[in-house]
Short mmCIF file of C-alpha atoms in Angstrom, two decimals:
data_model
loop_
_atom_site.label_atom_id
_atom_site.label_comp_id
_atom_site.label_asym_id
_atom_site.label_seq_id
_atom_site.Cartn_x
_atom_site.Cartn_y
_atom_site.Cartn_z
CA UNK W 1 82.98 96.76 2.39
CA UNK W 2 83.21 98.21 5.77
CA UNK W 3 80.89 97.39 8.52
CA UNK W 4 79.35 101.64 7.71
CA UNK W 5 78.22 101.09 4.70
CA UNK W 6 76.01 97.55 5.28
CA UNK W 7 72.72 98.82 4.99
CA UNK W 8 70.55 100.74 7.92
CA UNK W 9 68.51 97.59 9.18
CA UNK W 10 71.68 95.68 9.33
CA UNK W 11 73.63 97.84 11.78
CA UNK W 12 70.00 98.89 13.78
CA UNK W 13 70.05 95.16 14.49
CA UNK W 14 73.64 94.77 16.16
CA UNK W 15 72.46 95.48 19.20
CA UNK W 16 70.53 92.30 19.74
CA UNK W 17 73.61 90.04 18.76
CA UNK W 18 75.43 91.90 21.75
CA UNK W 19 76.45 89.75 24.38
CA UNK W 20 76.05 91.98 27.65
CA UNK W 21 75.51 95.74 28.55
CA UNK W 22 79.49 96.71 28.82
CA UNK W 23 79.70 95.47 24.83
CA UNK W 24 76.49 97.99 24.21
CA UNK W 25 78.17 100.87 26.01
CA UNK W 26 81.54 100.05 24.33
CA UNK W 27 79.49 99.74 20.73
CA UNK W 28 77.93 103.09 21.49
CA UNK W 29 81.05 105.06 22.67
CA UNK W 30 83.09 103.86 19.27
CA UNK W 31 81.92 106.23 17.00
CA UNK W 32 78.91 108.56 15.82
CA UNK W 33 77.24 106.81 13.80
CA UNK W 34 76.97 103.31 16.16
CA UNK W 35 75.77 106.26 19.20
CA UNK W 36 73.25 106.64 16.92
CA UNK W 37 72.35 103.03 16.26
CA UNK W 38 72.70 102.26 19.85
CA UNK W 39 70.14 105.64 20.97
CA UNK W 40 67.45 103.39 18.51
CA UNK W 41 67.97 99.96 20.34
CA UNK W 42 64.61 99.29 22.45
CA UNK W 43 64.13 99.05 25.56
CA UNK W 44 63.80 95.33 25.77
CA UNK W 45 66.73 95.09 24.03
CA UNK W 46 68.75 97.01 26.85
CA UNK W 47 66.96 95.25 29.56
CA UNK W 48 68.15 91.92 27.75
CA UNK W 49 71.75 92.90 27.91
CA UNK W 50 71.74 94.23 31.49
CA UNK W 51 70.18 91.05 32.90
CA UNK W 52 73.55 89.57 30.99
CA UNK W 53 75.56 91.52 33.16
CA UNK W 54 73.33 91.54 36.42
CA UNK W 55 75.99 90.02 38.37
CA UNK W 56 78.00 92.17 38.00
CA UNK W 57 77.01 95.73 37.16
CA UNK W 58 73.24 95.41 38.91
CA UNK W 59 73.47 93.50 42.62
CA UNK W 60 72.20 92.66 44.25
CA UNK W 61 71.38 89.97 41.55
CA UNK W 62 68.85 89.41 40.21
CA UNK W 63 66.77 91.27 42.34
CA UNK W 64 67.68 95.11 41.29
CA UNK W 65 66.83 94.61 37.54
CA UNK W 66 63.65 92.89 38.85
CA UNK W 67 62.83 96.10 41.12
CA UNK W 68 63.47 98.05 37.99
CA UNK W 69 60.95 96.30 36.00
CA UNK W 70 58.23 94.34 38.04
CA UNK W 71 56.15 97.59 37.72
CA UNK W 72 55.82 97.44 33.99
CA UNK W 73 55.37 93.38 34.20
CA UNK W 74 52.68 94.03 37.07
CA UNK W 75 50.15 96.38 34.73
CA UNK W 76 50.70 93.90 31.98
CA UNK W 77 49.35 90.88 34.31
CA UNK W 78 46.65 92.94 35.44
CA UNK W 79 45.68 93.20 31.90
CA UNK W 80 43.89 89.35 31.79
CA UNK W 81 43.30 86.08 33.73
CA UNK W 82 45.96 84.64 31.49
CA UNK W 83 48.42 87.42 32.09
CA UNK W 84 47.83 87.12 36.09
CA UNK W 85 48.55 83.51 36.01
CA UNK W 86 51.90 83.87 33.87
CA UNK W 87 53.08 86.06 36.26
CA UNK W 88 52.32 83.81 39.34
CA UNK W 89 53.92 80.90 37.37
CA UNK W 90 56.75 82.92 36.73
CA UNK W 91 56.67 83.83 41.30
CA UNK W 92 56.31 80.72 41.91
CA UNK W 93 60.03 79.86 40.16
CA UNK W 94 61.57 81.96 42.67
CA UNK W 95 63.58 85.12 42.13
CA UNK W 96 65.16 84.24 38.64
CA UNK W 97 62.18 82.78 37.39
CA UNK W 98 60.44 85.86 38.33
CA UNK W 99 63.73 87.78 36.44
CA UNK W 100 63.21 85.72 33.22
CA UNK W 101 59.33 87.22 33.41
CA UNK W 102 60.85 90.63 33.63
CA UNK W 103 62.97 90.27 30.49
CA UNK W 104 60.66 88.70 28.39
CA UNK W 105 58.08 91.07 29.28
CA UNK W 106 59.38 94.85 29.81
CA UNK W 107 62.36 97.00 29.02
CA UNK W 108 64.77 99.78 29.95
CA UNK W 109 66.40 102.83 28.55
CA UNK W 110 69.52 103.92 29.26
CA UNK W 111 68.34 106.66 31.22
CA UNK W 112 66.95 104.62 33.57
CA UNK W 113 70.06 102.76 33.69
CA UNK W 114 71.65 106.15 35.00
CA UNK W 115 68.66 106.68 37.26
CA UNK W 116 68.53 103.73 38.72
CA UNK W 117 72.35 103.69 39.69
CA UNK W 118 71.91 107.71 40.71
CA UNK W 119 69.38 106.13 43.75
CA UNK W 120 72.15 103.66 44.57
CA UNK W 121 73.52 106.67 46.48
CA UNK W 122 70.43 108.97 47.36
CA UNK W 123 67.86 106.37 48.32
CA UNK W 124 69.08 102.73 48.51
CA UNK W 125 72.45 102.70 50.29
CA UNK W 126 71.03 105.02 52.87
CA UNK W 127 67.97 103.08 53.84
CA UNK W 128 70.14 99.65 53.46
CA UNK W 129 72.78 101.81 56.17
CA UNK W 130 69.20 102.55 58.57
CA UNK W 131 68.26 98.61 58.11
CA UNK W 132 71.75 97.55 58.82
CA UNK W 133 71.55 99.26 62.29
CA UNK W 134 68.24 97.82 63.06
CA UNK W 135 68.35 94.21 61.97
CA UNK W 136 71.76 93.64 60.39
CA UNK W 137 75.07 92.72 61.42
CA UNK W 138 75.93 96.02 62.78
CA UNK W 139 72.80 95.69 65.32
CA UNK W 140 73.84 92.04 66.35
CA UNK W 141 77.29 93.63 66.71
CA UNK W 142 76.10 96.42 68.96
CA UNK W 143 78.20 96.14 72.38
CA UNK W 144 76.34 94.80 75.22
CA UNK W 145 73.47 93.15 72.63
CA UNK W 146 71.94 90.72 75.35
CA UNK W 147 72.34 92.92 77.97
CA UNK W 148 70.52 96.06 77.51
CA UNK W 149 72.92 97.24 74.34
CA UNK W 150 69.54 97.36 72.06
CA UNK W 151 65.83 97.56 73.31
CA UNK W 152 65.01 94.39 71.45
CA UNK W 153 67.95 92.13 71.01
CA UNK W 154 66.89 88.66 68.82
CA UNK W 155 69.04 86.35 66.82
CA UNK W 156 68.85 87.69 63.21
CA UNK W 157 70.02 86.59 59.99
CA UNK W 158 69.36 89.23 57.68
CA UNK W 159 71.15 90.51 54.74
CA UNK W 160 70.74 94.52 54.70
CA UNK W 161 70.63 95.19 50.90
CA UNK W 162 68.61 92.00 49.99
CA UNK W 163 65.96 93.04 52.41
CA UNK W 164 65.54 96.69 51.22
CA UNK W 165 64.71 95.04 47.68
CA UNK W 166 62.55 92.46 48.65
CA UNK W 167 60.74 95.56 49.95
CA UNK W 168 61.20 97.61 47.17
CA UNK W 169 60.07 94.60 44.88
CA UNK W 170 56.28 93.97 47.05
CA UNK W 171 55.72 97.84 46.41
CA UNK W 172 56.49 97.99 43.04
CA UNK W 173 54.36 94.86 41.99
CA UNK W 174 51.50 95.49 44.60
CA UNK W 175 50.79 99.24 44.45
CA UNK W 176 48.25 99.12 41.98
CA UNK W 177 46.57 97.08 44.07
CA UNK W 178 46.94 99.02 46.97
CA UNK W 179 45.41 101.80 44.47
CA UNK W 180 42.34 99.62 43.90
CA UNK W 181 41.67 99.17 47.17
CA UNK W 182 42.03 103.07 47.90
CA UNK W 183 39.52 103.74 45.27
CA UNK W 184 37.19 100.78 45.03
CA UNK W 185 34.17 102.68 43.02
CA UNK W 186 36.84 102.64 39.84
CA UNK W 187 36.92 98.86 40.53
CA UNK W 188 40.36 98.49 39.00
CA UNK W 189 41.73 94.96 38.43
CA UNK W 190 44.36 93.55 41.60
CA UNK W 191 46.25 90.72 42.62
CA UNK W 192 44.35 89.42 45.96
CA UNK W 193 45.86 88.16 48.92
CA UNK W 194 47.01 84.75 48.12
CA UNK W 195 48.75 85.88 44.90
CA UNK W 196 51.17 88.38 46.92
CA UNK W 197 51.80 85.79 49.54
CA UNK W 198 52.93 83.28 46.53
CA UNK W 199 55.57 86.22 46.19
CA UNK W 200 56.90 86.23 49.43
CA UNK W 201 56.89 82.22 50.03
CA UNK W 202 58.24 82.05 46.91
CA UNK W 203 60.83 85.20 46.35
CA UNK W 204 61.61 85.72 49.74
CA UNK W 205 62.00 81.73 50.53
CA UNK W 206 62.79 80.62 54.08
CA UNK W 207 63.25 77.21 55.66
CA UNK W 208 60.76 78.15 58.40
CA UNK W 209 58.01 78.51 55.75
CA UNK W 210 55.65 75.59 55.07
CA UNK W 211 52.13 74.76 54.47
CA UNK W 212 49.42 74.44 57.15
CA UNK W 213 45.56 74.95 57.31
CA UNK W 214 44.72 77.39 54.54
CA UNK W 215 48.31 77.96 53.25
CA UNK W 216 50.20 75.91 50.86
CA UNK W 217 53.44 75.82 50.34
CA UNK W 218 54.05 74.25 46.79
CA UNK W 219 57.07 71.87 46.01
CA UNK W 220 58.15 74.04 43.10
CA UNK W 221 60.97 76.71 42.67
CA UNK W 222 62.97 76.96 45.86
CA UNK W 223 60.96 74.34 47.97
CA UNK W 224 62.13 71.77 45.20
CA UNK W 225 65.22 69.12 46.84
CA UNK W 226 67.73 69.85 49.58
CA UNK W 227 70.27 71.57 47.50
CA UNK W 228 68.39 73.96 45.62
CA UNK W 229 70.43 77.30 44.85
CA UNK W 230 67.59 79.31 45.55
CA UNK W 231 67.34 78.76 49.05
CA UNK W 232 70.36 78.61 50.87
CA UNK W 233 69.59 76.75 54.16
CA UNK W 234 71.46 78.95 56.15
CA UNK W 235 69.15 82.42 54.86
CA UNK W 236 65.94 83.51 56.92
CA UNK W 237 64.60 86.16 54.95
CA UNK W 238 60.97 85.92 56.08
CA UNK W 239 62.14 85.76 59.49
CA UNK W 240 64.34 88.56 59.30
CA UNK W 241 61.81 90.82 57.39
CA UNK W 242 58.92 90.25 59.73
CA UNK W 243 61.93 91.31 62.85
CA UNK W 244 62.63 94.21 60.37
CA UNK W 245 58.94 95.65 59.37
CA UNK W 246 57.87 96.00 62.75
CA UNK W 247 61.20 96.72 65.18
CA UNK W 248 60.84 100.44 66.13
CA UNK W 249 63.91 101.66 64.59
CA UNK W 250 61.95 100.91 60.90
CA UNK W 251 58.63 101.84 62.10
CA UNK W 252 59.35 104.66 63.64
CA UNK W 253 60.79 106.46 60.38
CA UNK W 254 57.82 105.74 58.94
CA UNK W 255 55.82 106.96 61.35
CA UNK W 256 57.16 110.09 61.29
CA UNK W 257 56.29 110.63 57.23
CA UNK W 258 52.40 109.52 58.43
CA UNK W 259 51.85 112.20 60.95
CA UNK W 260 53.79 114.48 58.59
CA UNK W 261 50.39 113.91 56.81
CA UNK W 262 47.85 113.88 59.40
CA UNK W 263 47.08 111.82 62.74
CA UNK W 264 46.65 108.12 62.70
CA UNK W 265 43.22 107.18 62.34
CA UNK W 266 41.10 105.60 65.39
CA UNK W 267 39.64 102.15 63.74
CA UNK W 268 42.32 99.49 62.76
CA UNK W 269 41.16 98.77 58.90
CA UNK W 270 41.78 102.30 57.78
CA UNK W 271 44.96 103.07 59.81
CA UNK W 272 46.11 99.62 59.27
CA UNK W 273 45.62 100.66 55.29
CA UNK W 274 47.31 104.03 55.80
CA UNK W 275 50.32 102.37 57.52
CA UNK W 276 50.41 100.25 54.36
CA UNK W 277 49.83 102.51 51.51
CA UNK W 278 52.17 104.97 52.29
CA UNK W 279 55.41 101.99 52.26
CA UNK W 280 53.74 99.89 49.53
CA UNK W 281 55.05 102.65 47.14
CA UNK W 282 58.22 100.47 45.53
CA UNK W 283 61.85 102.01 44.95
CA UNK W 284 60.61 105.91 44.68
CA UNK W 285 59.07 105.58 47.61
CA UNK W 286 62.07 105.72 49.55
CA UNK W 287 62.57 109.40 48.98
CA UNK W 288 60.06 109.83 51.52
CA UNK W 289 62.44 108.59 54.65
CA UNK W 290 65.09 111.02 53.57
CA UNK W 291 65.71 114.62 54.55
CA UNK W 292 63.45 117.39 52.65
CA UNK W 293 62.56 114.34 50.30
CA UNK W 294 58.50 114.04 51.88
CA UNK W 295 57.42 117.44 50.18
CA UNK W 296 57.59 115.72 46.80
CA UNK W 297 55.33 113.41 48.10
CA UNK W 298 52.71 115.28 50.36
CA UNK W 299 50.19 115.80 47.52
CA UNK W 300 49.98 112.49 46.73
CA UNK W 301 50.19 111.05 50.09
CA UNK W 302 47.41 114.00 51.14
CA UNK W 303 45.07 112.07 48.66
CA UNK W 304 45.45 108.67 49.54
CA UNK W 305 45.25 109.82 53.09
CA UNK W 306 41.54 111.37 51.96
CA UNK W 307 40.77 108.49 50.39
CA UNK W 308 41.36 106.17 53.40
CA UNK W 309 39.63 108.69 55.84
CA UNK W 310 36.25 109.06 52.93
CA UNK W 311 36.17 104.77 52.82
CA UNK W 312 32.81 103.42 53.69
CA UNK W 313 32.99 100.88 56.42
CA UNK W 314 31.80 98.22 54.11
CA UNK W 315 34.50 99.05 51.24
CA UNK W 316 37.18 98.94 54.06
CA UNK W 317 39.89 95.98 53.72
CA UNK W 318 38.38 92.51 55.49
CA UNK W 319 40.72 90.37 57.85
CA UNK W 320 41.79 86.88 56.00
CA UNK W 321 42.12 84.32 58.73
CA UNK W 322 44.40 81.03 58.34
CA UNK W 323 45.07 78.18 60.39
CA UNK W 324 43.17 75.82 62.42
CA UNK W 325 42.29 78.42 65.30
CA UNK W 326 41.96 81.48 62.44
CA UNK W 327 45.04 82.90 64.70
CA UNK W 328 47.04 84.33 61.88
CA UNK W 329 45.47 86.54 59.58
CA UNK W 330 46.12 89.32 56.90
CA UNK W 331 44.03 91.53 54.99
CA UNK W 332 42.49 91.93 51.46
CA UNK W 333 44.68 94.79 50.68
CA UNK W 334 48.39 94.70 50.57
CA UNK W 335 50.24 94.38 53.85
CA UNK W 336 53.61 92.71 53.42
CA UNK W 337 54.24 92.81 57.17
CA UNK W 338 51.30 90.80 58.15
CA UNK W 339 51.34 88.86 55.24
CA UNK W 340 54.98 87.06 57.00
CA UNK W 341 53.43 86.25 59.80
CA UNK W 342 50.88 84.27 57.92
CA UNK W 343 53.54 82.58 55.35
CA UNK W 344 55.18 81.78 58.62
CA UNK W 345 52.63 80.75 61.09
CA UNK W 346 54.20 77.40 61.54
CA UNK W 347 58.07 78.98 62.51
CA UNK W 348 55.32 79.91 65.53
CA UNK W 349 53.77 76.69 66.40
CA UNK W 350 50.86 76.61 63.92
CA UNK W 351 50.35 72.80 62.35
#
């Protein structure tokens, strides 16, 4: 009998005995009738098979099939107490941890497959080329650095790519919750402040960051022995992001897409928000920093800009304060930037 004629649930089933995403592709390409059995695999199948082949086919690894996905694996969280504690189990594993949650709990198609590696060249090379020049090696190799070649020269360790998705990753887990802060009166679930901070001490790990008054830094995941593959002791991601998020090169570009919108507003909650909201918008959101690519967005960013402007002042965003002098501080709703500075108040001096 040839491998045609076993019967329909048999061959719909090969794909989950597939060892990686290049045997799908090959399995699909062979002949009509495996296309076909292929087209019907499900999306958590696919996913499965790509995180096989993440090293090579989806870098940087793991964290572009985690950008892909987090979005779907956020909602679900939000769904129960249970679900929300998975998922900060899962953070608080590190980056592959956080992977495995990804896999277990969402799916691709194929067409996002394509998708995803079409923005490799419109959205995500481009913007890792912008934060090359503004934190990367090719600012510390700009001629002249300590001596008036840049405006704001500082000893960086920051890999360009990596960055952009740790980015990309806080927006696409956190902008629901940025959404529930911009409309409170629907009173739609979020993760609070501590939760996304778990996701930067924990996926964005850094030798500099370590517990103090109000903040904890748990021996799990990275933090756990000297040798641990998750944390390379020579990588400073935190300290490189919070150089990154608010060096003028990066904040200017945004900047430019705010008052694209409108002016910035005159009290710090709501323009503090604004600044926020408008980055916190994951992987698509990039479109926005590239030319003719903010018109797509302008409707949408138009609303959340109304929102923000129609907040009352007691449904505005509160300042969370940490440390013994309540010197570092964040807020309720999502701000990744000041968020660093908390997770890495001691790198400053705080005990």
């Amino acid at each position: 009998m040839g491998i045609l004629q076993l019967p329909t649930e048999l061959l719909l089933a090969l794909p989950q005995y597939l060892h990686n995403i290049e045997d799908f592709t090959n399995l699909s390409s062979s002949c009509r009738a495996f296309r076909q059995v292929c087209s019907d695999a499900s999306p958590n199948t696919i996913l499965r098979l790509a995180a096989s082949s993440s090293r090579v086919f989806f870098r940087p690894d793991p964290h572009f099939l985690i950008a892909a996905t987090v979005r779907q694996v956020s909602d679900w969280a939000l769904l129960s107490n249970d679900n929300t504690q998975a998922l900060r189990q899962a953070i608080q594993g590190g980056v592959y941890s956080l992977l495995n949650i990804c896999v277990e709990k969402a799916g691709l198609t194929m067409d996002d497959i394509r998708r995803l590696h079409a923005s490799r060249f419109s959205l995500i090379n481009p913007t890792s080329d912008m934060i090359d020049r503004c934190a990367g090696p090719q600012f510390m190799s700009t001629p002249d650095f300590w001596n008036g070649g840049v405006s704001n020269p500082a000893t960086i360790s920051l890999e360009p790519t990596r960055a952009l998705f740790q980015i990309i990753i806080y927006g696409e887990l956190f902008a629901s919750t940025m959404q529930a802060f911009l409309e409170p009166d629907r009173a739609l679930p979020r993760f609070d402040q501590e939760f996304r901070m778990d996701y930067i001490k924990y996926c964005i790990p850094d030798s500099m960051c370590s517990s103090y008054t109000g903040v904890t830094v748990l021996e799990v995941g990275p933090y756990v022995g000297t040798n641990n593959e998750l944390m390379p002791q020579k990588e400073s991601d935190q300290v490189g992001l919070d150089y990154l998020l608010t060096c003028r090169t990066w904040s200017e570009a945004w900047e430019r897409v705010r008052l694209a919108i409108g002016p910035n507003f005159d009290d710090v909650p709501r323009q503090i928000m604004w600044e926020s909201a408008v980055q916190t918008q994951g992987l698509e959101g990039l479109e926005m920093l590239r030319p003719g690519g903010l018109e797509r967005w302008r409707p949408r960013l138009e609303e959340m800009r109304k929102h923000i402007e129609n907040l009352p002042i007691e449904k505005r965003p509160k300042e969370c304060r940490y440390g013994s002098s309540g010197r570092y501080y964040c807020w309720e709703s999502p701000d990744m930037a000041a968020e660093i500075t908390v997770t890495l108040a001691t790198y400053w001096g705080e005990k």
